[in-house]
Tab-separated table of C-alpha atoms in Angstrom:
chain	number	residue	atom	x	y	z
A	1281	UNK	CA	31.229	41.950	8.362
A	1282	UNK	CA	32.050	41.567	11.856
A	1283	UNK	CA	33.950	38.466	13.199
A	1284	UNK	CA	32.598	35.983	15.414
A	1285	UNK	CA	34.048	36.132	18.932
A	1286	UNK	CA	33.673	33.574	22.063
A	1287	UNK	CA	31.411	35.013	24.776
A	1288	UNK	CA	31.767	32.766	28.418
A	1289	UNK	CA	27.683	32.082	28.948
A	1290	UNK	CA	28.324	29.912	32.232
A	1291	UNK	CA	29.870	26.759	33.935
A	1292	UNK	CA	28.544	23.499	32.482
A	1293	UNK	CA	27.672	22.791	35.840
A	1294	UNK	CA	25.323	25.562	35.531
A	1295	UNK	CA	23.036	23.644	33.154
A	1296	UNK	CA	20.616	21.019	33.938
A	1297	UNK	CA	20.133	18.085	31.077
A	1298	UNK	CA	17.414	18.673	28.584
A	1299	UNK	CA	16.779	21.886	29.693
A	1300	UNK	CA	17.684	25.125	27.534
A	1301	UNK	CA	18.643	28.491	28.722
A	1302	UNK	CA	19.146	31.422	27.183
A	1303	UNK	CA	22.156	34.128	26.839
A	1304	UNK	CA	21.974	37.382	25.912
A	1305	UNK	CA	24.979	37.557	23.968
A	1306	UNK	CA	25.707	41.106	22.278
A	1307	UNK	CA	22.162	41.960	21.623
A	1308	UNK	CA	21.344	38.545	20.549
A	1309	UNK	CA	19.302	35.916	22.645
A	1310	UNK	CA	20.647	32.761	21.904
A	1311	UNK	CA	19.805	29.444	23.746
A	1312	UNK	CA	21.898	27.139	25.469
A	1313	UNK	CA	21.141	23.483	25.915
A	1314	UNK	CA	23.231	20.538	28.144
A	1315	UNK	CA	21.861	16.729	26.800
A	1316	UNK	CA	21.534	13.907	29.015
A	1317	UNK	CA	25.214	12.579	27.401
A	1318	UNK	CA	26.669	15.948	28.521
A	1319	UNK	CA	26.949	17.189	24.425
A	1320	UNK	CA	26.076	21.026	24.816
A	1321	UNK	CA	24.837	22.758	22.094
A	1322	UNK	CA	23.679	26.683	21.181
A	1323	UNK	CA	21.053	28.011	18.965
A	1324	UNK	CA	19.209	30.827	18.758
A	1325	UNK	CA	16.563	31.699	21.153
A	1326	UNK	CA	14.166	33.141	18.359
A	1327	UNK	CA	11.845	30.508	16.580
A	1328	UNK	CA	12.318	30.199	12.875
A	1329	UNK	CA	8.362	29.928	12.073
A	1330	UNK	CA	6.871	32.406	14.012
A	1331	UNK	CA	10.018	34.750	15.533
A	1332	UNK	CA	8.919	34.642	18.918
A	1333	UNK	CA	11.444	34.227	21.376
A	1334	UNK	CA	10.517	30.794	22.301
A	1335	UNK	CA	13.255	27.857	21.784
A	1336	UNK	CA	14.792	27.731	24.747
A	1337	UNK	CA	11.376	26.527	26.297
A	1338	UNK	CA	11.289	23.634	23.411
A	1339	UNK	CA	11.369	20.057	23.618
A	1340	UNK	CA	15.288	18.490	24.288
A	1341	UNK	CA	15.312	15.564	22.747
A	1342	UNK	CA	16.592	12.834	19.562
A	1343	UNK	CA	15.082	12.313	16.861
A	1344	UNK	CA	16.746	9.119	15.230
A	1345	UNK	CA	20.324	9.871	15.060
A	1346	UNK	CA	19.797	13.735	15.534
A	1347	UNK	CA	19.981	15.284	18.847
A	1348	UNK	CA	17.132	17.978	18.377
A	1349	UNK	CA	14.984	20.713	20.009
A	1350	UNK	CA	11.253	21.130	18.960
A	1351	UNK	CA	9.609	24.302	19.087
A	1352	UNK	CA	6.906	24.977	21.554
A	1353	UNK	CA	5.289	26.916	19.487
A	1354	UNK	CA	4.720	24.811	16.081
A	1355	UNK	CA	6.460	21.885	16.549
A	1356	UNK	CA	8.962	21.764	14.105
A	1357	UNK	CA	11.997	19.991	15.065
A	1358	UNK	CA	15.410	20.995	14.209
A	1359	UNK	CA	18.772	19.328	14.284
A	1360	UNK	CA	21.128	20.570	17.178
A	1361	UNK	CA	24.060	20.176	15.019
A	1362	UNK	CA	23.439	21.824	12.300
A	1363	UNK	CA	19.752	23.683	12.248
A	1364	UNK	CA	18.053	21.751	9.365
A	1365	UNK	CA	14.119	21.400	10.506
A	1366	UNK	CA	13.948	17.394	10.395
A	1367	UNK	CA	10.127	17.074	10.379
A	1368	UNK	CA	10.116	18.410	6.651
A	1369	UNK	CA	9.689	22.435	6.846
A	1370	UNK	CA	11.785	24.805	5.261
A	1371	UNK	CA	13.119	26.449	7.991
A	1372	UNK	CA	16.645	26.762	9.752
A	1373	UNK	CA	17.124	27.332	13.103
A	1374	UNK	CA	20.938	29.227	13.720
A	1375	UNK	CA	23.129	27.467	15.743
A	1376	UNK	CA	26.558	28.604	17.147
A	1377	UNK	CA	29.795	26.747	17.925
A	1378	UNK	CA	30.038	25.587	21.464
A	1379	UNK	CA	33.511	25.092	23.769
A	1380	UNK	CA	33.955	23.497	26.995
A	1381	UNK	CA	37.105	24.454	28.490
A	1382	UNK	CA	39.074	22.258	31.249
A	1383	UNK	CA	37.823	24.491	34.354
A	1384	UNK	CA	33.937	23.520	32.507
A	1385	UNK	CA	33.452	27.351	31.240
A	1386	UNK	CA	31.027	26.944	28.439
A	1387	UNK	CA	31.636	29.573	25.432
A	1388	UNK	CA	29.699	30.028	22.672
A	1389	UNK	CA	31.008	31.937	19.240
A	1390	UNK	CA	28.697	34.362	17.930
């Protein structure tokens, strides 16, 4: 099994609030998303329901306590933190740890 290793994506200036990006990070898309109280979280880029390569163009948002992302494609809506689907599906969406280093470099671990 190969280990996880941090991969620089951008600057956090580089991201605009509530709007997701996505990195190609050693084959793998995986989004990228800056909220509105400058938490950044990453996730992968591929929607859980249908595989389509679609969540970086969902819906940035909370949902109660949970900052979340809701696909554009079937509207599930899944926890930033930790990928559980909060509107009742049984789906997972992957997330990745996220660090923001002094100079703002955002890093992701995949």
């Amino acid at each position: 099994m190969a280990t996880a290793t941090w991969h620089r994506v951008c600057s956090l200036s580089d991201l605009e609030q509530d709007w997701a990006e996505a990195a190609l990070i050693e084959g793998r898309q995986i989004a990228v998303v800056r909220t509105v109280r400058d938490d950044v979280f990453a996730f992968a880029h591929e929607d859980p329901n249908s595989g389509a390569l679609v969540m970086a163009r969902g819906i940035v948002g909370r949902t109660g306590e949970h900052d979340s992302i809701t696909s554009p494609l079937y509207k599930e809506t899944y926890d930033l933190r930790t990928g559980e689907c909060l509107t009742g599906q049984d789906f997972t969406l992957p997330v990745f740890p996220v660090h923001i280093a002094d100079d703002g470099a955002v890093s992701i671990q995949a």
